[in-house]
Amino acid sequence: MTSTAMGQRVDIEKLRAALRHMSRGNLLSIANRAIELVPRARLGSLVAGMVRLDLLSEGTRDAASLLDEVRTFHDACLRGDYYESFDVNSKNCMDTSNGTDAFMVEFERLMDKCIRASAKGRSSTVREAFELLFALLRRLDRDPDSVVFFADEGGSWQVGVDWRAALAAYFLCLAEGTPAEHFAREVDRAIADFADYDRPKHLATARRVASAEQKVALRSVPARGQRGSRRA
């Protein structure tokens, strides 16, 4: 969520009207964001009458780390937990299933969490979390039906990611203690796989966080993409 969006005053009645026309996936995303913004003491009021509150009692277990959350999500995706299909016809070929919507929202939540965590300090665990999420996107490009169901053409391009924010955060983590040649190789790979259309800007971002040795290694990375991207 951008700072501009956070500071924007919203007309409640206009918002209510807009909500009535939103897709299930967007409504689920809004609900997920609301969970993060509403004080914990008010969450019961938010969902009262729609879920059984006795089933939502807070447990005593320790909160999972970011990496553990991402690992759990990654493993669930590979098990097919988010795969839910439906019979496709000409009227619903642009629809998404409940499982696909849930995948999109959880991916967005965890990616945003990784981006925020990177700003608190360079960490190898945050880098690993990023790379697990990237691995899921690469799997979507190789074999989308092994993760979620798309009624139409599927792939990582269907997952909305702010690549300027995501790659800037990832490169920050990657630069910490990574050998120069490996740093340059992974920068090139991430840009090529997800945002080749904006390669010069992403390379400039990588150079800003790179060490002197890493900057030298980045000189070998092509300044122009070798393949197109559907994320333009």
mmCIF file of C-alpha atoms in Angstrom:
data_model
loop_
_atom_site.group_PDB
_atom_site.id
_atom_site.type_symbol
_atom_site.label_atom_id
_atom_site.label_comp_id
_atom_site.label_asym_id
_atom_site.label_seq_id
_atom_site.Cartn_x
_atom_site.Cartn_y
_atom_site.Cartn_z
ATOM 1 C CA MET A 1 0.000 0.000 0.000
ATOM 2 C CA THR A 2 1.539 3.307 -1.014
ATOM 3 C CA SER A 3 1.920 6.338 1.247
ATOM 4 C CA THR A 4 -0.333 8.238 -1.169
ATOM 5 C CA ALA A 5 -3.075 5.648 -0.679
ATOM 6 C CA MET A 6 -2.613 5.729 3.102
ATOM 7 C CA GLY A 7 -3.094 9.512 3.214
ATOM 8 C CA GLN A 8 -6.035 9.691 0.815
ATOM 9 C CA ARG A 9 -9.366 10.661 2.380
ATOM 10 C CA VAL A 10 -12.108 8.320 1.188
ATOM 11 C CA ASP A 11 -15.832 9.027 0.847
ATOM 12 C CA ILE A 12 -17.506 6.163 2.738
ATOM 13 C CA GLU A 13 -20.635 6.072 0.578
ATOM 14 C CA LYS A 14 -18.585 5.997 -2.614
ATOM 15 C CA LEU A 15 -16.511 3.186 -1.110
ATOM 16 C CA ARG A 16 -19.644 1.194 -0.264
ATOM 17 C CA ALA A 17 -20.832 1.582 -3.855
ATOM 18 C CA ALA A 18 -17.448 0.501 -5.196
ATOM 19 C CA LEU A 19 -17.402 -2.571 -2.939
ATOM 20 C CA ARG A 20 -20.689 -3.785 -4.432
ATOM 21 C CA HIS A 21 -19.021 -4.122 -7.828
ATOM 22 C CA MET A 22 -15.721 -5.655 -6.754
ATOM 23 C CA SER A 23 -14.668 -9.218 -7.497
ATOM 24 C CA ARG A 24 -14.516 -11.807 -4.741
ATOM 25 C CA GLY A 25 -10.733 -11.772 -4.949
ATOM 26 C CA ASN A 26 -10.519 -8.019 -4.385
ATOM 27 C CA LEU A 27 -12.986 -8.212 -1.503
ATOM 28 C CA LEU A 28 -10.895 -10.975 0.065
ATOM 29 C CA SER A 29 -7.789 -8.818 -0.332
ATOM 30 C CA ILE A 30 -9.538 -5.893 1.373
ATOM 31 C CA ALA A 31 -10.644 -8.159 4.226
ATOM 32 C CA ASN A 32 -7.083 -9.392 4.641
ATOM 33 C CA ARG A 33 -5.769 -5.826 4.816
ATOM 34 C CA ALA A 34 -8.490 -4.919 7.303
ATOM 35 C CA ILE A 35 -7.290 -7.700 9.607
ATOM 36 C CA GLU A 36 -3.865 -6.052 9.675
ATOM 37 C CA LEU A 37 -5.253 -2.546 10.298
ATOM 38 C CA VAL A 38 -8.076 -3.137 12.796
ATOM 39 C CA PRO A 39 -6.964 -3.295 16.470
ATOM 40 C CA ARG A 40 -6.952 -6.888 17.705
ATOM 41 C CA ALA A 41 -9.576 -6.057 20.339
ATOM 42 C CA ARG A 42 -11.985 -4.982 17.570
ATOM 43 C CA LEU A 43 -11.567 -8.001 15.276
ATOM 44 C CA GLY A 44 -14.478 -9.805 16.930
ATOM 45 C CA SER A 45 -16.795 -6.927 16.068
ATOM 46 C CA LEU A 46 -15.542 -6.963 12.477
ATOM 47 C CA VAL A 47 -16.621 -10.566 11.854
ATOM 48 C CA ALA A 48 -19.442 -10.983 14.397
ATOM 49 C CA GLY A 49 -22.441 -12.787 12.931
ATOM 50 C CA MET A 50 -20.419 -14.190 10.027
ATOM 51 C CA VAL A 51 -18.119 -16.631 11.793
ATOM 52 C CA ARG A 52 -18.267 -18.472 15.094
ATOM 53 C CA LEU A 53 -16.201 -16.334 17.461
ATOM 54 C CA ASP A 54 -15.625 -19.278 19.818
ATOM 55 C CA LEU A 55 -13.572 -20.911 17.055
ATOM 56 C CA LEU A 56 -11.332 -17.845 16.802
ATOM 57 C CA SER A 57 -10.073 -17.731 20.376
ATOM 58 C CA GLU A 58 -6.443 -16.666 20.482
ATOM 59 C CA GLY A 59 -4.082 -19.513 21.290
ATOM 60 C CA THR A 60 -0.936 -19.462 23.390
ATOM 61 C CA ARG A 61 1.487 -20.738 20.761
ATOM 62 C CA ASP A 62 4.373 -18.531 19.719
ATOM 63 C CA ALA A 63 3.879 -16.441 16.608
ATOM 64 C CA ALA A 64 5.446 -18.001 13.516
ATOM 65 C CA SER A 65 8.442 -16.248 12.009
ATOM 66 C CA LEU A 66 8.160 -14.720 8.558
ATOM 67 C CA LEU A 67 10.258 -17.508 7.058
ATOM 68 C CA ASP A 68 8.115 -20.165 8.752
ATOM 69 C CA GLU A 69 4.964 -18.506 7.387
ATOM 70 C CA VAL A 70 6.377 -18.469 3.871
ATOM 71 C CA ARG A 71 7.596 -22.067 4.133
ATOM 72 C CA THR A 72 4.150 -23.181 5.305
ATOM 73 C CA PHE A 73 2.518 -21.365 2.379
ATOM 74 C CA HIS A 74 5.078 -22.698 -0.109
ATOM 75 C CA ASP A 75 4.579 -26.290 1.063
ATOM 76 C CA ALA A 76 0.777 -25.937 1.006
ATOM 77 C CA CYS A 77 0.958 -24.695 -2.600
ATOM 78 C CA LEU A 78 3.092 -27.658 -3.662
ATOM 79 C CA ARG A 79 0.636 -30.037 -1.990
ATOM 80 C CA GLY A 80 -2.160 -28.549 -4.076
ATOM 81 C CA ASP A 81 -3.994 -27.038 -1.125
ATOM 82 C CA TYR A 82 -4.908 -23.959 -3.194
ATOM 83 C CA TYR A 83 -5.906 -25.873 -6.310
ATOM 84 C CA GLU A 84 -9.661 -25.661 -6.882
ATOM 85 C CA SER A 85 -11.109 -26.042 -10.354
ATOM 86 C CA PHE A 86 -14.507 -25.547 -11.946
ATOM 87 C CA ASP A 87 -16.129 -26.380 -15.271
ATOM 88 C CA VAL A 88 -15.117 -23.656 -17.712
ATOM 89 C CA ASN A 89 -17.423 -22.235 -20.342
ATOM 90 C CA SER A 90 -17.655 -19.053 -22.405
ATOM 91 C CA LYS A 91 -19.396 -17.211 -19.554
ATOM 92 C CA ASN A 92 -16.972 -17.957 -16.746
ATOM 93 C CA CYS A 93 -13.635 -18.234 -18.551
ATOM 94 C CA MET A 94 -12.407 -15.045 -16.889
ATOM 95 C CA ASP A 95 -13.431 -16.141 -13.382
ATOM 96 C CA THR A 96 -11.145 -17.435 -10.666
ATOM 97 C CA SER A 97 -11.885 -20.150 -8.135
ATOM 98 C CA ASN A 98 -11.972 -19.714 -4.366
ATOM 99 C CA GLY A 99 -8.632 -21.471 -4.135
ATOM 100 C CA THR A 100 -6.985 -19.210 -6.702
ATOM 101 C CA ASP A 101 -8.344 -16.102 -4.973
ATOM 102 C CA ALA A 102 -7.032 -17.370 -1.629
ATOM 103 C CA PHE A 103 -3.609 -18.022 -3.162
ATOM 104 C CA MET A 104 -3.434 -14.519 -4.641
ATOM 105 C CA VAL A 105 -4.353 -12.836 -1.369
ATOM 106 C CA GLU A 106 -1.947 -14.887 0.754
ATOM 107 C CA PHE A 107 0.859 -14.348 -1.750
ATOM 108 C CA GLU A 108 0.238 -10.590 -1.645
ATOM 109 C CA ARG A 109 0.227 -10.597 2.163
ATOM 110 C CA LEU A 110 3.497 -12.493 2.447
ATOM 111 C CA MET A 111 5.237 -10.489 -0.287
ATOM 112 C CA ASP A 112 4.242 -7.241 1.437
ATOM 113 C CA LYS A 113 5.493 -8.663 4.724
ATOM 114 C CA CYS A 114 8.859 -9.524 3.148
ATOM 115 C CA ILE A 115 9.165 -6.005 1.731
ATOM 116 C CA ARG A 116 8.465 -4.464 5.137
ATOM 117 C CA ALA A 117 10.877 -6.834 6.883
ATOM 118 C CA SER A 118 13.702 -5.916 4.514
ATOM 119 C CA ALA A 119 13.503 -2.303 5.675
ATOM 120 C CA LYS A 120 14.166 -3.342 9.271
ATOM 121 C CA GLY A 121 17.583 -4.756 8.469
ATOM 122 C CA ARG A 122 19.269 -6.886 5.870
ATOM 123 C CA SER A 123 18.587 -10.510 6.699
ATOM 124 C CA SER A 124 19.386 -13.838 5.098
ATOM 125 C CA THR A 125 16.058 -15.200 6.368
ATOM 126 C CA VAL A 126 14.123 -12.465 4.562
ATOM 127 C CA ARG A 127 16.098 -13.242 1.418
ATOM 128 C CA GLU A 128 15.181 -16.932 1.757
ATOM 129 C CA ALA A 129 11.526 -15.995 2.183
ATOM 130 C CA PHE A 130 11.659 -13.898 -0.991
ATOM 131 C CA GLU A 131 13.255 -16.751 -2.903
ATOM 132 C CA LEU A 132 10.599 -19.242 -1.823
ATOM 133 C CA LEU A 133 7.911 -16.873 -3.118
ATOM 134 C CA PHE A 134 9.872 -16.380 -6.353
ATOM 135 C CA ALA A 135 10.111 -20.171 -6.695
ATOM 136 C CA LEU A 136 6.320 -20.392 -6.611
ATOM 137 C CA LEU A 137 6.041 -17.803 -9.388
ATOM 138 C CA ARG A 138 8.574 -19.684 -11.509
ATOM 139 C CA ARG A 139 6.594 -22.877 -10.954
ATOM 140 C CA LEU A 140 3.451 -21.069 -12.118
ATOM 141 C CA ASP A 141 5.259 -20.222 -15.359
ATOM 142 C CA ARG A 142 6.472 -23.805 -15.894
ATOM 143 C CA ASP A 143 3.311 -25.625 -14.856
ATOM 144 C CA PRO A 144 0.520 -23.377 -13.519
ATOM 145 C CA ASP A 145 -1.874 -26.272 -12.848
ATOM 146 C CA SER A 146 0.586 -27.704 -10.341
ATOM 147 C CA VAL A 147 -0.199 -24.790 -8.016
ATOM 148 C CA VAL A 148 -3.595 -23.213 -8.740
ATOM 149 C CA PHE A 149 -6.351 -23.377 -11.325
ATOM 150 C CA PHE A 150 -6.652 -20.763 -14.061
ATOM 151 C CA ALA A 151 -9.715 -20.913 -16.302
ATOM 152 C CA ASP A 152 -7.783 -19.095 -19.011
ATOM 153 C CA GLU A 153 -4.051 -18.757 -19.656
ATOM 154 C CA GLY A 154 -2.132 -18.996 -16.397
ATOM 155 C CA GLY A 155 1.258 -17.916 -15.159
ATOM 156 C CA SER A 156 3.097 -15.690 -12.736
ATOM 157 C CA TRP A 157 1.992 -12.614 -14.675
ATOM 158 C CA GLN A 158 -1.485 -13.143 -13.211
ATOM 159 C CA VAL A 159 -0.162 -12.490 -9.697
ATOM 160 C CA GLY A 160 -0.112 -8.760 -9.027
ATOM 161 C CA VAL A 161 3.324 -7.799 -7.676
ATOM 162 C CA ASP A 162 4.802 -4.317 -7.366
ATOM 163 C CA TRP A 163 8.146 -5.321 -8.824
ATOM 164 C CA ARG A 164 9.864 -2.016 -8.172
ATOM 165 C CA ALA A 165 9.205 -2.405 -4.448
ATOM 166 C CA ALA A 166 9.736 -6.174 -4.370
ATOM 167 C CA LEU A 167 13.011 -6.268 -6.281
ATOM 168 C CA ALA A 168 14.416 -3.249 -4.429
ATOM 169 C CA ALA A 169 13.761 -5.049 -1.127
ATOM 170 C CA TYR A 170 15.104 -8.365 -2.421
ATOM 171 C CA PHE A 171 18.298 -6.818 -3.809
ATOM 172 C CA LEU A 172 18.888 -5.151 -0.446
ATOM 173 C CA CYS A 173 18.772 -8.548 1.267
ATOM 174 C CA LEU A 174 20.722 -10.260 -1.514
ATOM 175 C CA ALA A 175 23.585 -7.760 -1.320
ATOM 176 C CA GLU A 176 24.296 -8.639 2.303
ATOM 177 C CA GLY A 177 27.300 -10.973 2.297
ATOM 178 C CA THR A 178 26.641 -12.465 -1.158
ATOM 179 C CA PRO A 179 29.679 -13.114 -3.391
ATOM 180 C CA ALA A 180 29.805 -10.619 -6.242
ATOM 181 C CA GLU A 181 29.309 -13.048 -9.125
ATOM 182 C CA HIS A 182 26.394 -14.759 -7.404
ATOM 183 C CA PHE A 183 24.804 -11.400 -6.619
ATOM 184 C CA ALA A 184 25.012 -10.328 -10.270
ATOM 185 C CA ARG A 185 23.656 -13.669 -11.480
ATOM 186 C CA GLU A 186 20.639 -13.603 -9.160
ATOM 187 C CA VAL A 187 19.890 -9.953 -9.970
ATOM 188 C CA ASP A 188 19.904 -10.798 -13.676
ATOM 189 C CA ARG A 189 17.729 -13.878 -13.126
ATOM 190 C CA ALA A 190 15.103 -12.082 -11.045
ATOM 191 C CA ILE A 191 14.814 -9.235 -13.532
ATOM 192 C CA ALA A 192 14.675 -11.594 -16.524
ATOM 193 C CA ASP A 193 12.013 -13.794 -14.961
ATOM 194 C CA PHE A 194 9.695 -11.120 -13.599
ATOM 195 C CA ALA A 195 10.335 -7.583 -14.851
ATOM 196 C CA ASP A 196 12.529 -7.547 -17.952
ATOM 197 C CA TYR A 197 10.463 -4.712 -19.435
ATOM 198 C CA ASP A 198 11.911 -2.400 -16.756
ATOM 199 C CA ARG A 199 15.436 -3.846 -16.690
ATOM 200 C CA PRO A 200 17.471 -0.585 -16.701
ATOM 201 C CA LYS A 201 15.630 0.749 -13.641
ATOM 202 C CA HIS A 202 16.001 -2.513 -11.728
ATOM 203 C CA LEU A 203 19.703 -2.703 -12.536
ATOM 204 C CA ALA A 204 20.112 0.846 -11.255
ATOM 205 C CA THR A 205 18.341 -0.209 -8.054
ATOM 206 C CA ALA A 206 20.710 -3.162 -7.653
ATOM 207 C CA ARG A 207 23.755 -0.942 -8.138
ATOM 208 C CA ARG A 208 22.588 1.405 -5.376
ATOM 209 C CA VAL A 209 22.737 -1.363 -2.754
ATOM 210 C CA ALA A 210 25.719 -3.300 -4.157
ATOM 211 C CA SER A 211 29.198 -3.377 -2.683
ATOM 212 C CA ALA A 212 32.150 -2.215 -4.771
ATOM 213 C CA GLU A 213 32.863 -5.789 -5.886
ATOM 214 C CA GLN A 214 29.203 -6.427 -6.658
ATOM 215 C CA LYS A 215 29.029 -3.248 -8.758
ATOM 216 C CA VAL A 216 31.931 -4.540 -10.854
ATOM 217 C CA ALA A 217 30.167 -7.899 -11.334
ATOM 218 C CA LEU A 218 26.960 -6.133 -12.393
ATOM 219 C CA ARG A 219 28.789 -4.703 -15.403
ATOM 220 C CA SER A 220 28.511 -8.135 -17.027
ATOM 221 C CA VAL A 221 24.717 -8.150 -16.708
ATOM 222 C CA PRO A 222 22.984 -7.175 -19.987
ATOM 223 C CA ALA A 223 21.508 -3.680 -19.855
ATOM 224 C CA ARG A 224 18.688 -4.738 -22.158
ATOM 225 C CA GLY A 225 16.484 -7.776 -21.726
ATOM 226 C CA GLN A 226 17.011 -10.928 -23.690
ATOM 227 C CA ARG A 227 13.323 -11.809 -23.609
ATOM 228 C CA GLY A 228 10.040 -10.013 -23.272
ATOM 229 C CA SER A 229 7.785 -9.907 -20.269
ATOM 230 C CA ARG A 230 4.017 -9.952 -19.946
ATOM 231 C CA ARG A 231 4.236 -7.669 -16.912
ATOM 232 C CA ALA A 232 4.583 -4.449 -18.887
#
